mmCIF file of C-alpha atoms in Angstrom:
data_model
loop_
_atom_site.group_PDB
_atom_site.id
_atom_site.type_symbol
_atom_site.label_atom_id
_atom_site.label_comp_id
_atom_site.label_asym_id
_atom_site.label_seq_id
_atom_site.Cartn_x
_atom_site.Cartn_y
_atom_site.Cartn_z
ATOM 1 C CA UNK A 111 -6.082 -23.740 5.160
ATOM 2 C CA UNK A 112 -8.497 -23.371 8.086
ATOM 3 C CA UNK A 113 -6.983 -22.533 11.469
ATOM 4 C CA UNK A 114 -7.942 -24.516 14.564
ATOM 5 C CA UNK A 115 -9.663 -22.838 17.503
ATOM 6 C CA UNK A 116 -6.354 -22.890 19.402
ATOM 7 C CA UNK A 117 -4.568 -21.181 16.511
ATOM 8 C CA UNK A 118 -7.321 -18.563 16.350
ATOM 9 C CA UNK A 119 -6.933 -17.991 20.071
ATOM 10 C CA UNK A 120 -3.182 -17.368 19.725
ATOM 11 C CA UNK A 121 -3.785 -15.147 16.700
ATOM 12 C CA UNK A 122 -6.245 -12.956 18.620
ATOM 13 C CA UNK A 123 -3.866 -12.693 21.569
ATOM 14 C CA UNK A 124 -0.961 -11.598 19.382
ATOM 15 C CA UNK A 125 -3.253 -9.130 17.587
ATOM 16 C CA UNK A 126 -3.968 -7.524 20.948
ATOM 17 C CA UNK A 127 -0.234 -7.162 21.539
ATOM 18 C CA UNK A 128 0.338 -5.608 18.105
ATOM 19 C CA UNK A 129 -2.438 -3.073 18.673
ATOM 20 C CA UNK A 130 -1.110 -2.274 22.137
ATOM 21 C CA UNK A 131 2.386 -1.588 20.785
ATOM 22 C CA UNK A 132 1.067 0.794 18.122
ATOM 23 C CA UNK A 133 -1.072 2.618 20.687
ATOM 24 C CA UNK A 134 1.759 3.032 23.194
ATOM 25 C CA UNK A 135 4.878 3.753 21.138
ATOM 26 C CA UNK A 136 5.525 6.855 23.267
ATOM 27 C CA UNK A 137 5.647 4.770 26.444
ATOM 28 C CA UNK A 138 8.071 2.177 27.845
ATOM 29 C CA UNK A 139 7.181 -1.264 26.495
ATOM 30 C CA UNK A 140 7.153 -3.641 29.460
ATOM 31 C CA UNK A 141 7.407 -7.337 28.605
ATOM 32 C CA UNK A 142 5.433 -8.399 31.666
ATOM 33 C CA UNK A 143 2.648 -6.018 30.733
ATOM 34 C CA UNK A 144 2.599 -7.374 27.176
ATOM 35 C CA UNK A 145 2.304 -10.882 28.601
ATOM 36 C CA UNK A 146 -0.757 -9.662 30.481
ATOM 37 C CA UNK A 147 -2.152 -8.104 27.298
ATOM 38 C CA UNK A 148 -1.643 -11.443 25.538
ATOM 39 C CA UNK A 149 -3.099 -13.357 28.505
ATOM 40 C CA UNK A 150 -0.181 -15.758 28.284
ATOM 41 C CA UNK A 151 2.649 -16.950 30.488
ATOM 42 C CA UNK A 152 5.591 -14.506 30.565
ATOM 43 C CA UNK A 153 7.854 -17.536 30.138
ATOM 44 C CA UNK A 154 6.413 -18.391 26.717
ATOM 45 C CA UNK A 155 4.390 -15.590 25.124
ATOM 46 C CA UNK A 156 7.336 -13.799 23.455
ATOM 47 C CA UNK A 157 8.340 -17.074 21.775
ATOM 48 C CA UNK A 158 4.812 -17.416 20.434
ATOM 49 C CA UNK A 159 4.978 -13.797 19.234
ATOM 50 C CA UNK A 160 8.240 -14.376 17.380
ATOM 51 C CA UNK A 161 6.963 -17.582 15.789
ATOM 52 C CA UNK A 162 3.798 -15.873 14.519
ATOM 53 C CA UNK A 163 5.149 -12.394 13.663
ATOM 54 C CA UNK A 164 8.582 -13.418 12.386
ATOM 55 C CA UNK A 165 10.542 -11.026 14.611
ATOM 56 C CA UNK A 166 11.112 -10.372 18.302
ATOM 57 C CA UNK A 167 9.151 -7.819 20.312
ATOM 58 C CA UNK A 168 12.315 -5.708 20.597
ATOM 59 C CA UNK A 169 12.757 -5.727 16.812
ATOM 60 C CA UNK A 170 9.121 -4.752 16.264
ATOM 61 C CA UNK A 171 9.274 -1.845 18.707
ATOM 62 C CA UNK A 172 12.582 -0.567 17.315
ATOM 63 C CA UNK A 173 11.373 -0.824 13.701
ATOM 64 C CA UNK A 174 8.114 1.012 14.396
ATOM 65 C CA UNK A 175 9.687 3.755 16.480
ATOM 66 C CA UNK A 176 12.447 4.461 13.956
ATOM 67 C CA UNK A 177 9.945 4.373 11.076
ATOM 68 C CA UNK A 178 7.865 6.989 12.862
ATOM 69 C CA UNK A 179 10.983 8.994 13.716
ATOM 70 C CA UNK A 180 12.067 9.052 10.065
ATOM 71 C CA UNK A 181 8.652 10.392 9.071
ATOM 72 C CA UNK A 182 8.818 13.078 11.738
ATOM 73 C CA UNK A 183 12.321 14.095 10.661
ATOM 74 C CA UNK A 184 11.343 14.247 6.992
ATOM 75 C CA UNK A 185 7.849 15.716 7.234
ATOM 76 C CA UNK A 186 7.702 17.789 10.433
ATOM 77 C CA UNK A 187 9.587 20.385 12.455
ATOM 78 C CA UNK A 188 9.481 18.436 15.729
ATOM 79 C CA UNK A 189 12.855 18.795 17.460
ATOM 80 C CA UNK A 190 15.251 15.871 17.304
ATOM 81 C CA UNK A 191 15.395 15.846 21.091
ATOM 82 C CA UNK A 192 11.617 15.396 21.319
ATOM 83 C CA UNK A 193 11.624 12.728 18.605
ATOM 84 C CA UNK A 194 14.343 10.882 20.521
ATOM 85 C CA UNK A 195 12.347 11.052 23.747
ATOM 86 C CA UNK A 196 9.144 9.906 22.019
ATOM 87 C CA UNK A 197 11.090 7.007 20.530
ATOM 88 C CA UNK A 198 11.933 5.679 23.977
ATOM 89 C CA UNK A 199 15.693 6.276 23.992
ATOM 90 C CA UNK A 200 17.461 7.183 27.215
ATOM 91 C CA UNK A 201 19.716 9.700 25.461
ATOM 92 C CA UNK A 202 20.062 11.540 22.179
ATOM 93 C CA UNK A 203 23.316 9.656 21.563
ATOM 94 C CA UNK A 204 21.567 6.283 21.866
ATOM 95 C CA UNK A 205 18.806 7.425 19.498
ATOM 96 C CA UNK A 206 21.388 8.715 17.012
ATOM 97 C CA UNK A 207 23.268 5.406 17.023
ATOM 98 C CA UNK A 208 20.108 3.375 16.463
ATOM 99 C CA UNK A 209 18.831 5.695 13.727
ATOM 100 C CA UNK A 210 22.196 5.740 11.937
ATOM 101 C CA UNK A 211 22.395 1.951 12.043
ATOM 102 C CA UNK A 212 19.011 1.674 10.303
ATOM 103 C CA UNK A 213 18.882 4.720 8.007
ATOM 104 C CA UNK A 214 22.564 5.195 7.246
ATOM 105 C CA UNK A 215 22.697 8.791 8.520
ATOM 106 C CA UNK A 216 22.497 10.502 11.918
ATOM 107 C CA UNK A 217 19.085 12.121 12.540
ATOM 108 C CA UNK A 218 20.316 15.703 12.051
ATOM 109 C CA UNK A 219 22.003 14.846 8.755
ATOM 110 C CA UNK A 220 18.948 12.885 7.599
ATOM 111 C CA UNK A 221 16.704 15.890 8.263
ATOM 112 C CA UNK A 222 19.136 18.310 6.621
ATOM 113 C CA UNK A 223 20.307 16.286 3.608
ATOM 114 C CA UNK A 224 18.354 13.044 3.344
ATOM 115 C CA UNK A 225 16.827 11.765 0.135
ATOM 116 C CA UNK A 226 13.583 13.672 0.846
ATOM 117 C CA UNK A 227 15.513 16.991 0.811
ATOM 118 C CA UNK A 228 17.070 16.256 -2.575
ATOM 119 C CA UNK A 229 13.708 15.157 -3.898
ATOM 120 C CA UNK A 230 11.981 18.325 -2.696
ATOM 121 C CA UNK A 231 14.645 20.435 -4.422
ATOM 122 C CA UNK A 232 14.260 18.452 -7.643
ATOM 123 C CA UNK A 233 10.482 18.945 -7.531
ATOM 124 C CA UNK A 234 10.925 22.710 -7.150
ATOM 125 C CA UNK A 235 13.256 22.704 -10.166
ATOM 126 C CA UNK A 236 10.803 20.685 -12.276
ATOM 127 C CA UNK A 237 13.135 17.720 -12.766
ATOM 128 C CA UNK A 238 11.254 15.366 -15.068
ATOM 129 C CA UNK A 239 13.185 12.101 -14.677
ATOM 130 C CA UNK A 240 13.497 11.429 -10.959
ATOM 131 C CA UNK A 241 11.889 7.977 -11.087
ATOM 132 C CA UNK A 242 11.182 5.437 -13.790
ATOM 133 C CA UNK A 243 7.485 5.466 -14.691
ATOM 134 C CA UNK A 244 5.761 3.095 -17.088
ATOM 135 C CA UNK A 245 2.186 2.990 -18.311
ATOM 136 C CA UNK A 246 0.654 -0.458 -18.080
ATOM 137 C CA UNK A 247 -2.742 -2.146 -18.090
ATOM 138 C CA UNK A 248 -3.633 -4.624 -15.353
ATOM 139 C CA UNK A 249 -6.453 -7.051 -14.692
ATOM 140 C CA UNK A 250 -8.706 -6.584 -11.646
ATOM 141 C CA UNK A 251 -7.309 -8.051 -8.412
ATOM 142 C CA UNK A 252 -8.997 -8.997 -5.146
ATOM 143 C CA UNK A 253 -7.279 -8.100 -1.891
ATOM 144 C CA UNK A 254 -7.998 -9.723 1.456
ATOM 145 C CA UNK A 255 -7.121 -7.604 4.439
ATOM 146 C CA UNK A 256 -8.125 -4.903 6.888
ATOM 147 C CA UNK A 257 -9.114 -1.233 6.629
ATOM 148 C CA UNK A 258 -7.040 1.436 8.331
ATOM 149 C CA UNK A 259 -8.088 4.943 9.337
ATOM 150 C CA UNK A 260 -5.588 7.614 10.264
ATOM 151 C CA UNK A 261 -2.054 8.507 9.193
ATOM 152 C CA UNK A 262 -0.870 6.577 6.161
ATOM 153 C CA UNK A 263 2.476 6.228 7.961
ATOM 154 C CA UNK A 264 0.687 3.964 10.451
ATOM 155 C CA UNK A 265 -0.900 1.533 7.985
ATOM 156 C CA UNK A 266 1.745 -0.923 9.166
ATOM 157 C CA UNK A 267 -0.563 -1.681 12.097
ATOM 158 C CA UNK A 268 -3.086 -3.246 9.702
ATOM 159 C CA UNK A 269 -0.337 -4.992 7.717
ATOM 160 C CA UNK A 270 1.136 -6.538 10.863
ATOM 161 C CA UNK A 271 -2.269 -8.051 11.649
ATOM 162 C CA UNK A 272 -2.800 -9.214 8.067
ATOM 163 C CA UNK A 273 0.587 -10.882 7.752
ATOM 164 C CA UNK A 274 0.375 -12.430 11.172
ATOM 165 C CA UNK A 275 -2.683 -14.255 9.826
ATOM 166 C CA UNK A 276 -1.013 -15.057 6.491
ATOM 167 C CA UNK A 277 1.976 -16.646 8.196
ATOM 168 C CA UNK A 278 -0.004 -18.576 10.783
ATOM 169 C CA UNK A 279 -2.451 -19.868 8.170
ATOM 170 C CA UNK A 280 0.420 -21.168 6.010
ATOM 171 C CA UNK A 281 -0.537 -18.940 3.077
ATOM 172 C CA UNK A 282 2.844 -17.388 2.276
ATOM 173 C CA UNK A 283 3.488 -19.783 -0.660
ATOM 174 C CA UNK A 284 0.238 -18.578 -2.252
ATOM 175 C CA UNK A 285 0.856 -14.874 -1.706
ATOM 176 C CA UNK A 286 1.232 -12.917 -4.959
ATOM 177 C CA UNK A 287 1.161 -9.289 -3.825
ATOM 178 C CA UNK A 288 1.245 -7.217 -0.658
ATOM 179 C CA UNK A 289 -0.784 -4.146 -1.593
ATOM 180 C CA UNK A 290 -2.552 -1.124 -0.136
ATOM 181 C CA UNK A 291 -5.225 1.194 -1.470
ATOM 182 C CA UNK A 292 -5.231 4.865 -0.430
ATOM 183 C CA UNK A 293 -8.576 6.614 -0.763
ATOM 184 C CA UNK A 294 -7.858 10.197 0.347
ATOM 185 C CA UNK A 295 -5.404 13.002 -0.379
ATOM 186 C CA UNK A 296 -3.306 13.556 2.782
ATOM 187 C CA UNK A 297 -2.750 17.200 1.762
ATOM 188 C CA UNK A 298 -6.487 17.962 1.855
ATOM 189 C CA UNK A 299 -8.062 15.467 4.289
ATOM 190 C CA UNK A 300 -7.380 15.686 8.054
ATOM 191 C CA UNK A 301 -5.002 12.954 9.167
ATOM 192 C CA UNK A 302 -7.469 11.207 11.545
ATOM 193 C CA UNK A 303 -9.939 10.855 8.643
ATOM 194 C CA UNK A 304 -7.577 9.333 6.064
ATOM 195 C CA UNK A 305 -8.856 5.979 4.760
ATOM 196 C CA UNK A 306 -6.742 3.132 3.434
ATOM 197 C CA UNK A 307 -6.776 -0.646 3.138
ATOM 198 C CA UNK A 308 -3.934 -3.108 3.774
ATOM 199 C CA UNK A 309 -4.315 -6.289 1.800
ATOM 200 C CA UNK A 310 -2.833 -9.416 0.325
ATOM 201 C CA UNK A 311 -3.505 -10.889 -3.126
ATOM 202 C CA UNK A 312 -3.379 -14.670 -3.344
ATOM 203 C CA UNK A 313 -3.112 -17.341 -5.982
ATOM 204 C CA UNK A 314 -6.636 -18.816 -5.967
ATOM 205 C CA UNK A 315 -9.344 -18.583 -3.328
ATOM 206 C CA UNK A 316 -8.485 -18.641 0.369
ATOM 207 C CA UNK A 317 -10.644 -18.727 3.469
ATOM 208 C CA UNK A 318 -10.316 -15.483 5.399
ATOM 209 C CA UNK A 319 -11.039 -14.673 9.059
ATOM 210 C CA UNK A 320 -14.521 -13.364 9.842
ATOM 211 C CA UNK A 321 -13.386 -9.806 10.605
ATOM 212 C CA UNK A 322 -11.308 -9.453 7.413
ATOM 213 C CA UNK A 323 -12.651 -7.855 4.234
ATOM 214 C CA UNK A 324 -12.251 -8.134 0.481
ATOM 215 C CA UNK A 325 -11.555 -5.124 -1.729
ATOM 216 C CA UNK A 326 -11.180 -5.006 -5.503
ATOM 217 C CA UNK A 327 -8.352 -3.206 -7.263
ATOM 218 C CA UNK A 328 -9.850 -2.002 -10.514
ATOM 219 C CA UNK A 329 -8.345 -3.266 -13.717
ATOM 220 C CA UNK A 330 -7.329 -0.803 -16.389
ATOM 221 C CA UNK A 331 -4.586 1.613 -17.295
ATOM 222 C CA UNK A 332 -2.117 2.899 -14.697
ATOM 223 C CA UNK A 333 1.029 4.977 -14.509
ATOM 224 C CA UNK A 334 3.382 2.908 -12.357
ATOM 225 C CA UNK A 335 6.198 4.700 -10.536
ATOM 226 C CA UNK A 336 8.995 2.350 -9.469
ATOM 227 C CA UNK A 337 10.084 3.717 -6.098
ATOM 228 C CA UNK A 338 13.154 2.723 -4.108
ATOM 229 C CA UNK A 339 13.638 4.122 -0.626
ATOM 230 C CA UNK A 340 12.184 4.613 2.816
ATOM 231 C CA UNK A 341 8.432 4.817 3.236
ATOM 232 C CA UNK A 342 8.938 8.064 5.165
ATOM 233 C CA UNK A 343 10.152 9.764 1.971
ATOM 234 C CA UNK A 344 7.376 8.482 -0.267
ATOM 235 C CA UNK A 345 5.039 11.516 0.060
ATOM 236 C CA UNK A 346 7.522 13.526 -1.993
ATOM 237 C CA UNK A 347 7.540 10.854 -4.698
ATOM 238 C CA UNK A 348 3.758 11.302 -4.932
ATOM 239 C CA UNK A 349 4.154 15.075 -5.193
ATOM 240 C CA UNK A 350 6.625 14.627 -8.047
ATOM 241 C CA UNK A 351 4.355 12.110 -9.799
ATOM 242 C CA UNK A 352 1.324 14.396 -9.635
ATOM 243 C CA UNK A 353 3.066 17.764 -9.886
ATOM 244 C CA UNK A 354 5.786 17.159 -12.474
ATOM 245 C CA UNK A 355 5.401 13.869 -14.320
ATOM 246 C CA UNK A 356 1.643 14.160 -14.862
ATOM 247 C CA UNK A 357 1.870 17.738 -16.146
ATOM 248 C CA UNK A 358 4.410 16.690 -18.769
ATOM 249 C CA UNK A 359 2.597 13.616 -20.100
ATOM 250 C CA UNK A 360 -0.737 14.817 -21.479
ATOM 251 C CA UNK A 361 -2.706 12.006 -19.816
ATOM 252 C CA UNK A 362 -5.959 12.118 -17.841
ATOM 253 C CA UNK A 363 -6.581 10.653 -14.410
ATOM 254 C CA UNK A 364 -9.311 8.087 -13.779
ATOM 255 C CA UNK A 365 -11.769 8.184 -10.873
ATOM 256 C CA UNK A 366 -10.140 5.427 -8.816
ATOM 257 C CA UNK A 367 -7.763 5.378 -5.826
ATOM 258 C CA UNK A 368 -3.997 4.986 -5.936
ATOM 259 C CA UNK A 369 -2.528 1.608 -5.075
ATOM 260 C CA UNK A 370 0.868 0.596 -3.735
ATOM 261 C CA UNK A 371 2.481 -2.787 -4.366
ATOM 262 C CA UNK A 372 5.233 -3.643 -1.850
ATOM 263 C CA UNK A 373 7.923 -5.737 -3.488
ATOM 264 C CA UNK A 374 10.063 -6.592 -0.448
ATOM 265 C CA UNK A 375 9.800 -6.785 3.319
ATOM 266 C CA UNK A 376 10.740 -3.944 5.725
ATOM 267 C CA UNK A 377 11.706 -6.603 8.277
ATOM 268 C CA UNK A 378 14.326 -8.004 5.913
ATOM 269 C CA UNK A 379 15.904 -5.025 4.091
ATOM 270 C CA UNK A 380 17.162 -1.578 5.048
ATOM 271 C CA UNK A 381 14.739 1.337 4.516
ATOM 272 C CA UNK A 382 16.857 2.667 1.639
ATOM 273 C CA UNK A 383 16.398 -0.650 -0.200
ATOM 274 C CA UNK A 384 12.614 -0.902 0.065
ATOM 275 C CA UNK A 385 10.927 -1.327 -3.325
ATOM 276 C CA UNK A 386 7.405 -0.076 -3.988
ATOM 277 C CA UNK A 387 5.380 0.280 -7.167
ATOM 278 C CA UNK A 388 2.953 3.223 -6.963
ATOM 279 C CA UNK A 389 -0.059 2.789 -9.255
ATOM 280 C CA UNK A 390 -1.799 5.990 -10.388
ATOM 281 C CA UNK A 391 -5.041 5.243 -12.329
ATOM 282 C CA UNK A 392 -5.286 6.737 -15.818
ATOM 283 C CA UNK A 393 -8.204 7.176 -18.194
ATOM 284 C CA UNK A 394 -8.127 5.071 -21.321
ATOM 285 C CA UNK A 395 -6.674 6.619 -24.495
#
């Protein structure tokens, strides 16, 4: 389905808003300012945003800030007070209430005893059955989407742009997979240089915007880890897959990047209920 020039205009305006939000998460998000960014009437632009993005501006900002906060709690030593302030909350109590509502635990408890802590302990003990893993062979797939450079935790910026287009173009009924390819090891490549790609796989050919790209997911043999939980805790699942599961299997890796297949929508389910298949490429037997 080809979008009209007016639809393209609205799409570009909302894309500017999405990029602005990601670039200014540490700052107050002013609705009037966002209307200026969108070059639209303050009486109407937020309705256009909700219709195209599928959630309100407030929901987007809260989701992104708490997602980042969860990653900082799980993977850094930044104080909870600073994380709260960066997340735009007027008090630590307000931040704690919002975080608990979304992640099921207060921030301090999440840092001290969240799923990532249990997973790290299990990795140290060499636990070999933390996640179900199956070996399967897939056919090549073509993704349409956008590249992302920087923290893998922020690839949602590219996905928000991709799925804004998918929804506006009426392509959701033809969407088969929401997938991402990760080209670098975050433990060895500086965060600003990490390369990834956020894409969608469709049933049949679709016409894509001029600035979008196509990438091919190689066919072949993969170890597929079935992951359930918050994206913020996923780095430890990778460490278990590479450090424990792989060492116990007697299989060889193939020279191809890892791929993630997202099976549900972070706008619709709690972080603990997110489902992701992690594809690790294997050499043929």
